[in-house]
Short mmCIF file of C-alpha atoms in Angstrom, two decimals:
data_model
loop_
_atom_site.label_atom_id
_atom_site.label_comp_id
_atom_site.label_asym_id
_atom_site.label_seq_id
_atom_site.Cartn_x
_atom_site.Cartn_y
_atom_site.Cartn_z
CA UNK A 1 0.00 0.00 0.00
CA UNK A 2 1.31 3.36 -0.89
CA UNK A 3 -1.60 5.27 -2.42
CA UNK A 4 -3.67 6.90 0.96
CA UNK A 5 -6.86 8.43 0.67
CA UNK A 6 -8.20 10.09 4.18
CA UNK A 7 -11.83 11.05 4.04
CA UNK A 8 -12.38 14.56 6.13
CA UNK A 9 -10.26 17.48 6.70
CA UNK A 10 -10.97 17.94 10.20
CA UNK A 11 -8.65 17.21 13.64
CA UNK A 12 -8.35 13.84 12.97
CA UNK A 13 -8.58 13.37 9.43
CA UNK A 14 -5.73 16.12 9.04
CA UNK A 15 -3.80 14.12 11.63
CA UNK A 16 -4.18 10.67 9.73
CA UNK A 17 -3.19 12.62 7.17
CA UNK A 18 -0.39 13.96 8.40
CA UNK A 19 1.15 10.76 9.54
CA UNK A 20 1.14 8.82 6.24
CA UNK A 21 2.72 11.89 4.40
CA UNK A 22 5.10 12.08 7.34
CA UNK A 23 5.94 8.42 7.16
CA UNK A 24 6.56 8.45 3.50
CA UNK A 25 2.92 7.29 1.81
CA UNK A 26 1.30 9.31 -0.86
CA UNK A 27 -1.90 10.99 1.10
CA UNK A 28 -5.12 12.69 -0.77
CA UNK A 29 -7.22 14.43 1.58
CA UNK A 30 -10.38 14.55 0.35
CA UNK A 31 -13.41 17.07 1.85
CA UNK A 32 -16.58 18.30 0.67
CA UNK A 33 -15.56 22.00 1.23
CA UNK A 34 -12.10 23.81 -0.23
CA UNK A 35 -12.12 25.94 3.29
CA UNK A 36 -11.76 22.67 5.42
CA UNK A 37 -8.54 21.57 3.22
CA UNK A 38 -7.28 25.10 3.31
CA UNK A 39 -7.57 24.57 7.02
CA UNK A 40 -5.94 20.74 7.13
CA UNK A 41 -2.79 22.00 5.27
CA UNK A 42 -1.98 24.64 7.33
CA UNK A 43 -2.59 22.83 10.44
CA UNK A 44 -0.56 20.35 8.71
CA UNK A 45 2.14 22.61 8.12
CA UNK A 46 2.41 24.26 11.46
CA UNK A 47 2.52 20.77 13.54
CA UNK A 48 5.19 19.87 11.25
CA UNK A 49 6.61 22.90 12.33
CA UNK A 50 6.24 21.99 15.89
CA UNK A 51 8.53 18.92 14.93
CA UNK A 52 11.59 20.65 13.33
CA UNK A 53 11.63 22.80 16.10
CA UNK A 54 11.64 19.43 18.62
CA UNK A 55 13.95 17.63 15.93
CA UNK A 56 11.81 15.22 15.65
CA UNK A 57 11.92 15.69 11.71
CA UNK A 58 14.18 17.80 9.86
CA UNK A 59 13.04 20.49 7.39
CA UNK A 60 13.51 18.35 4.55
CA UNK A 61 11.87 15.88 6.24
CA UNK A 62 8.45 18.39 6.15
CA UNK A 63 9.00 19.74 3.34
CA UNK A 64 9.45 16.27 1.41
CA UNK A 65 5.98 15.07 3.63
CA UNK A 66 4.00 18.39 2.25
CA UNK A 67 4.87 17.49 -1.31
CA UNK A 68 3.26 13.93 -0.58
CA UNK A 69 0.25 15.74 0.59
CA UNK A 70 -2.48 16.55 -2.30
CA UNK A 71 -5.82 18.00 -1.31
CA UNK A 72 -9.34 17.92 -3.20
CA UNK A 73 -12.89 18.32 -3.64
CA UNK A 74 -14.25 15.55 -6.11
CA UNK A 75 -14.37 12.48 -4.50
CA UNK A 76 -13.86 10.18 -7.85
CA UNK A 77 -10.78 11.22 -8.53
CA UNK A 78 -9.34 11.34 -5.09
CA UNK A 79 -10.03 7.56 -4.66
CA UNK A 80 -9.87 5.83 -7.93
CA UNK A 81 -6.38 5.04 -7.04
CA UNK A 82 -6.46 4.63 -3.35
CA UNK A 83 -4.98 1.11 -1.65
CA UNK A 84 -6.72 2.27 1.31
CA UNK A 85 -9.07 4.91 2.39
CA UNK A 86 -9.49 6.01 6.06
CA UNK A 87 -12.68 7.35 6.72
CA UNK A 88 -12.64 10.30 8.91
CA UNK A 89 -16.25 11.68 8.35
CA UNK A 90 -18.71 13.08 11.06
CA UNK A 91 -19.56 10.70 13.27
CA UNK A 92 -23.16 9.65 12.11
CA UNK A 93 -24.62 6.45 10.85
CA UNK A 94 -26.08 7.67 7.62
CA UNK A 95 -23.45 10.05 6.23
CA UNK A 96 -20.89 6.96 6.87
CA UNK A 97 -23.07 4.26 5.28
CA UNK A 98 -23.93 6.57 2.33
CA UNK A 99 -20.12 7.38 1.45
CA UNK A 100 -19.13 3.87 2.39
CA UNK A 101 -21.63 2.81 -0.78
CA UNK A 102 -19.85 5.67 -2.77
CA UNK A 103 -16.66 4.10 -1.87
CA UNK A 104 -17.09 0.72 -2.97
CA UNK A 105 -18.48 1.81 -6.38
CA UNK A 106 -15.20 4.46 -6.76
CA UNK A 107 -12.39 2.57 -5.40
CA UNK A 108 -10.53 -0.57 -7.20
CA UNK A 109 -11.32 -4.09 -5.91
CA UNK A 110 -7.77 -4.70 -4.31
CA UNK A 111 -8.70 -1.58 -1.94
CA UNK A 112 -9.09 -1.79 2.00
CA UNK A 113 -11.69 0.76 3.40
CA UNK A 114 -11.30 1.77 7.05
CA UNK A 115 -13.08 4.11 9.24
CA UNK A 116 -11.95 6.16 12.31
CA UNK A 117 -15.14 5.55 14.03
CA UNK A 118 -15.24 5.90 17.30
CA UNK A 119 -18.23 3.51 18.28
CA UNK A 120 -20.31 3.02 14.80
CA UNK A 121 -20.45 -0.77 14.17
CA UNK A 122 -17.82 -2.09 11.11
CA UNK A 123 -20.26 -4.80 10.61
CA UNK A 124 -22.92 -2.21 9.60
CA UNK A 125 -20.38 -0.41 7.67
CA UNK A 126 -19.00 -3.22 5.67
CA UNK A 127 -22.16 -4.30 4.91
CA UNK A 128 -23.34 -1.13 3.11
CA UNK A 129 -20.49 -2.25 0.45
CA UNK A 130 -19.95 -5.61 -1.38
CA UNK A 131 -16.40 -6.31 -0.21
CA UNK A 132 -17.55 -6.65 3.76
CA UNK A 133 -14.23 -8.86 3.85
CA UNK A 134 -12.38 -5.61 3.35
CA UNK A 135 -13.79 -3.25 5.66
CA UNK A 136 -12.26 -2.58 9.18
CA UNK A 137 -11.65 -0.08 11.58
CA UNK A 138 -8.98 1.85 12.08
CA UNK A 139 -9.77 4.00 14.90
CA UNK A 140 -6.80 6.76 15.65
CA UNK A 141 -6.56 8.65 18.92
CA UNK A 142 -6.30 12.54 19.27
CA UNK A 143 -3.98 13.95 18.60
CA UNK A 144 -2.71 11.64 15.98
CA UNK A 145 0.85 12.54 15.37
CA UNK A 146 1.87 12.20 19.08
CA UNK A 147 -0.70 9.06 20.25
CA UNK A 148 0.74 5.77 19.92
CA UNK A 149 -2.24 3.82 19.88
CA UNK A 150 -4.72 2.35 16.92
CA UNK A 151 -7.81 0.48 17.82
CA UNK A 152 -7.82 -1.89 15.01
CA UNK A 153 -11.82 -2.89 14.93
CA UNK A 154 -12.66 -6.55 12.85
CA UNK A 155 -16.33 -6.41 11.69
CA UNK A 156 -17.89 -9.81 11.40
CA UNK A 157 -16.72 -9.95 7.70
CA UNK A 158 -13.38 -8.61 8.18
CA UNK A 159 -10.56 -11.20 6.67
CA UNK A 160 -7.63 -11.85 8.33
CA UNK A 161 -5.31 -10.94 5.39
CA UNK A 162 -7.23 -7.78 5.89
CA UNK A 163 -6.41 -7.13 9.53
CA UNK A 164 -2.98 -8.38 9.13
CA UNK A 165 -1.94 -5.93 6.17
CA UNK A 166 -3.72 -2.85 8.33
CA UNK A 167 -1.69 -4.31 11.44
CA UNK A 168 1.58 -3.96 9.59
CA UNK A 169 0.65 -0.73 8.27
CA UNK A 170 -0.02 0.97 11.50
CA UNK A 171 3.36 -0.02 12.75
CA UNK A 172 4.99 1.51 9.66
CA UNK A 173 3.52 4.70 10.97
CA UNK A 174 5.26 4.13 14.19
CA UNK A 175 1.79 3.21 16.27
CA UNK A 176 1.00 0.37 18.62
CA UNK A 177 -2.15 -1.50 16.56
CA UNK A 178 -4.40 -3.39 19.77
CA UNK A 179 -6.98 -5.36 17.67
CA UNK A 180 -10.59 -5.93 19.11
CA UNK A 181 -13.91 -7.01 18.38
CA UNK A 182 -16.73 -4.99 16.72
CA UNK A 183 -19.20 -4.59 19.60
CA UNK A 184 -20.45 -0.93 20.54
CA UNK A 185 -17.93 1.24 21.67
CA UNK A 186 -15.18 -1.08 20.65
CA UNK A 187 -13.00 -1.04 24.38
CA UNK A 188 -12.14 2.71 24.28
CA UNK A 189 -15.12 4.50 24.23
CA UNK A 190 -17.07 1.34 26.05
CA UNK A 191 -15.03 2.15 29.03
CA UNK A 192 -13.77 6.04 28.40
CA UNK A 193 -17.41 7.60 27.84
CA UNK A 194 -19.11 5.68 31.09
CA UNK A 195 -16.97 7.38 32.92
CA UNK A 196 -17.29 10.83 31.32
CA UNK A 197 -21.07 10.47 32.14
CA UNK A 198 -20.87 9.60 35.59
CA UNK A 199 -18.30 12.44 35.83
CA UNK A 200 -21.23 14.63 34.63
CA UNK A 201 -23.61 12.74 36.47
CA UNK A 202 -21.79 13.66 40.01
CA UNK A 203 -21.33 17.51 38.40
CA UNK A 204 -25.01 17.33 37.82
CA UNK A 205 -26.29 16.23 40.64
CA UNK A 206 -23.98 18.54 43.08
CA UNK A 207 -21.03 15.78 44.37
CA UNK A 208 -18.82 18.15 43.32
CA UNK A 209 -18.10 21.05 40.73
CA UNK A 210 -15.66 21.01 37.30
CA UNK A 211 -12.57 21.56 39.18
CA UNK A 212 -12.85 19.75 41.84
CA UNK A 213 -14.22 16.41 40.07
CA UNK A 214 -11.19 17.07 37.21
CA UNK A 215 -8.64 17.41 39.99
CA UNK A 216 -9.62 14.01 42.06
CA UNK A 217 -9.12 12.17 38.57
CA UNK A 218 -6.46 13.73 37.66
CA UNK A 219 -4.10 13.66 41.32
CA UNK A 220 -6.03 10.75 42.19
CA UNK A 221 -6.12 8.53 39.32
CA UNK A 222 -2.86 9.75 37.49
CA UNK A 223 -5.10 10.95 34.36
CA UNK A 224 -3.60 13.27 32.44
CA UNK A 225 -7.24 15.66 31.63
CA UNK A 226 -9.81 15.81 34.28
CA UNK A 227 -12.96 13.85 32.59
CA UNK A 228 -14.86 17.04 32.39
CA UNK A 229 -12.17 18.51 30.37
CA UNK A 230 -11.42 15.69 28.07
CA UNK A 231 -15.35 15.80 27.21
CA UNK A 232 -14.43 19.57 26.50
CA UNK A 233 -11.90 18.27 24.28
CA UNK A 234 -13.27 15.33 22.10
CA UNK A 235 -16.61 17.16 21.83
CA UNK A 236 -19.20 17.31 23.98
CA UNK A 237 -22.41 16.23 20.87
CA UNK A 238 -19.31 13.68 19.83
CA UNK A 239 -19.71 11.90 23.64
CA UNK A 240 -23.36 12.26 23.30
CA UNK A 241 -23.46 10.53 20.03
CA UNK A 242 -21.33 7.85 20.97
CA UNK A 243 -23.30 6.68 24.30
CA UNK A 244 -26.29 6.98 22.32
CA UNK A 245 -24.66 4.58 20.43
CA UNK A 246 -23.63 2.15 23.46
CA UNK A 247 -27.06 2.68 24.59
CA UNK A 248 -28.33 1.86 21.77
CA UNK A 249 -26.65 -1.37 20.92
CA UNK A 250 -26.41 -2.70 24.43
CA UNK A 251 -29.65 -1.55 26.02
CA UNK A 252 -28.75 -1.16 29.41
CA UNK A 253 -29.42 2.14 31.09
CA UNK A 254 -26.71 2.49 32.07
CA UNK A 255 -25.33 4.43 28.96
CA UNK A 256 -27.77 7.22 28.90
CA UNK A 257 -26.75 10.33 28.04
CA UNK A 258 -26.89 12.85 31.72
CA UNK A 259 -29.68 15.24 31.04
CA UNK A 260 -27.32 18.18 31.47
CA UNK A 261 -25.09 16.56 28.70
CA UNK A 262 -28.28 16.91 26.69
CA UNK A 263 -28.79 20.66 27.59
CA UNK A 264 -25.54 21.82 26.84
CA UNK A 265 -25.51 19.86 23.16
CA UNK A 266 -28.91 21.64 22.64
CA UNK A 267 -27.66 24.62 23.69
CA UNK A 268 -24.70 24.66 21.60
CA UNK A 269 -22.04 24.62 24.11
CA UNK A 270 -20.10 22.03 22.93
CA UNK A 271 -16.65 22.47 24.79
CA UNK A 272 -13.64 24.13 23.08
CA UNK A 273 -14.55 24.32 19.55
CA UNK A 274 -17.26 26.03 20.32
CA UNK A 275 -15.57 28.16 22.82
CA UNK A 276 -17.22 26.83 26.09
CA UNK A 277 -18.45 23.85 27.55
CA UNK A 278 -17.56 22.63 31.75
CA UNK A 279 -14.75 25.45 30.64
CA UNK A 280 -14.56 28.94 28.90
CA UNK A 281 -12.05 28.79 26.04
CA UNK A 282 -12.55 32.53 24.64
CA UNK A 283 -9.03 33.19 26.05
CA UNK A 284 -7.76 30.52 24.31
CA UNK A 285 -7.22 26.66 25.32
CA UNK A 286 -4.07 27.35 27.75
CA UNK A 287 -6.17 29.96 29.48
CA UNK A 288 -9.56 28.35 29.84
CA UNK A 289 -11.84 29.09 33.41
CA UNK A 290 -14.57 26.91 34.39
CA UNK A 291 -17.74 28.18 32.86
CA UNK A 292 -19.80 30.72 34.61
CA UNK A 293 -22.52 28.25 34.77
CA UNK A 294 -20.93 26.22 37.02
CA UNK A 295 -19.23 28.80 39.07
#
C-alpha cells in the first residue's frame, strides 16, 4: 500500500493525514468543502513545524511530507487510485453508510476501506459495500501525530489478510495497533465515555463542581485531563453521540446520556470548539476558566 486516501479534513482526518505523508505514503485528503482543506494543510504545516523545532523531523523531512500531501474536492478522482481509504467523516450512521456505498463503487477491488469511528459498528459499515471482507476499523486517537495507539476494529466480515496488512501498516507509521472485536464502543469509548457520564452525572447532581471532580481524577487517578475537560476536548455532541450509540446497541441504562449533557448539546455549548463547555475557552485553550454556569 502506498496510495492513501483520508476522508475529512478535520482534527483527525488532518492528523491521519499527516502521519502517512510524514511516514513516506502518498496521502489525498479529500473534503466536501475547499475551506476545510485550506484549514488541514496549514494545520498540517504548522505541527510539522512543531517537529523541526523538537527535531523530531528535519526540514527536509516536512517539506518532502507536504509534497506527498495533495488535497481535493471531487471524490472520484481522489479515490480511484487509493490502496486504502481512512474514513474520517462526522460521526453519524447515515453520512458513513452513504459514502461507504460511494466508496465501494469508486475505489478498485484490491482496496481496504477503514473508518476512524469511534463507536459506529464495522459490521454495519462493511455491509453497506460488497467487499464486507475488506472493511475494518482503524480507529486513531487525538492527537494523531503524538498518540501511539490504533484500535484496530474486525467487523464480522473482516478477513484476516485484511487485519494483518492494516496491522503492519499501523506499525509503519510508528503506532502500537491493539486489535478488538466490533461490539459498541469497541474497548475505548465502552469504558472512556461511562466514565465521562458519571463524571457529569456527580457535576449534575452537586457531588462536586468542574474543578474539583477534574482534579480528584487527575491527582487521584494519574489521568492526564480531568474527565470534564477531556469531554471539552473530544466534543461534547461527539460523547453524546457515541453513548447513544452504546445505549443503543447494548440496552442497558446504564449508557444514557446525563440530562445536562443533553442541555448543553442543545444549547450549543459544545466544549472548546465552540468556545465553552464545563470550561470557557474565549481566552484561548491554555487559558480556559470553568464556565460561569458552574461557578
Amino acid at each position: 500500500m502506498q496510495n492513501i486516501t483520508v476522508i475529512g479534513a478535520g482534527t483527525m482526518g488532518n492528523g491521519i493525514a499527516h502521519v502517512f505523508a510524514q511516514f513516506g505514503y502518498n496521502v489525498n485528503l479529500y473534503d466536501i468543502h475547499q475551506s476545510s482543506l485550506d484549514r488541514a494543510v496549514a494545520t498540517i504545516t504548522k505541527n510539522m513545524d512543531r517537529q523541526v523545532v523538537k527535531e523530531l523531523i528535519s526540514e527536509d523531512d516536512k517539506n518532502a511530507a507536504l509534497g506527498r500531501l495533495s488535497t481535493s474536492t471531487d471524490l472520484k478522482s481522489s479515490v480511484e487510485k487509493a490502496d486504502l481509504v481512512v474514513e474520517a467523516a462526522t460521526e453519524r450512521v447515515d453520512i458513513k453508510l452513504d459514502l461507504f456505498r460511494q466508496l465501494d463503487e469508486l475505489t478498485k477491488e484490491s482496496c481496504i476501506l477503514a473508518s476512524n469511528t469511534s463507536s459506529i459498528s464495522i459490521t454495519k459499515i462493511a455491509a453497506a459495500t460488497k467487499r464486507p471482507e475488506k472493511v475494518i476499523g482503524m480507529h486513531f486517537m487525538n492527537p494523531v501525530p503524538v498518540m501511539k495507539l490504533i484500535e484496530i476494529i474486525r467487523g464480522y466480515s473482516t478477513s484476516d489478510e485484511t487485519t494483518e496488512a492494516i496491522v503492519e501498516l499501523s506499525k509503519k507509521l510508528n503506532k502500537i495497533p491493539v486489535p478488538c472485536n466490533d461490539y459498541p464502543g469497541f474497548v475505548a469509548n465502552r469504558i472512556l465515555m461511562p466514565m465521562i457520564n458519571e463524571a457529569i452525572i456527580s457535576l449534575h447532581e452537586g457531588v462536586a463542581g468542574v474543578e474539583e471532580i477534574d482534579s480528584i481524577m487527575k491527582l487521584g487517578m494519574a489521568h492526564p485531563m480531568g474527565p470534564l475537560q477531556l469531554a471539552d476536548f473530544i466534543g461534547l455532541d461527539v460523547c453524546m453521540s457515541i453513548l447513544n450509540v452504546l445505549y443503543e446497541g447494548l440496552g442497558n441504562p446504564k449508557y444514557a446520556p446525563c440530562p445536562l449533557l443533553v442541555n448543553m448539546v442543545t444549547a450549543g455549548k459544545l466544549g472548546a470548539k465552540s468556545g465553552e463547555g464545563f470550561y470557557d475557552y474565549s481566552e484561548g485553550p491554555k487559558n480556559a476558566k470553568v464556565s460561569s454556569q458552574f461557578v
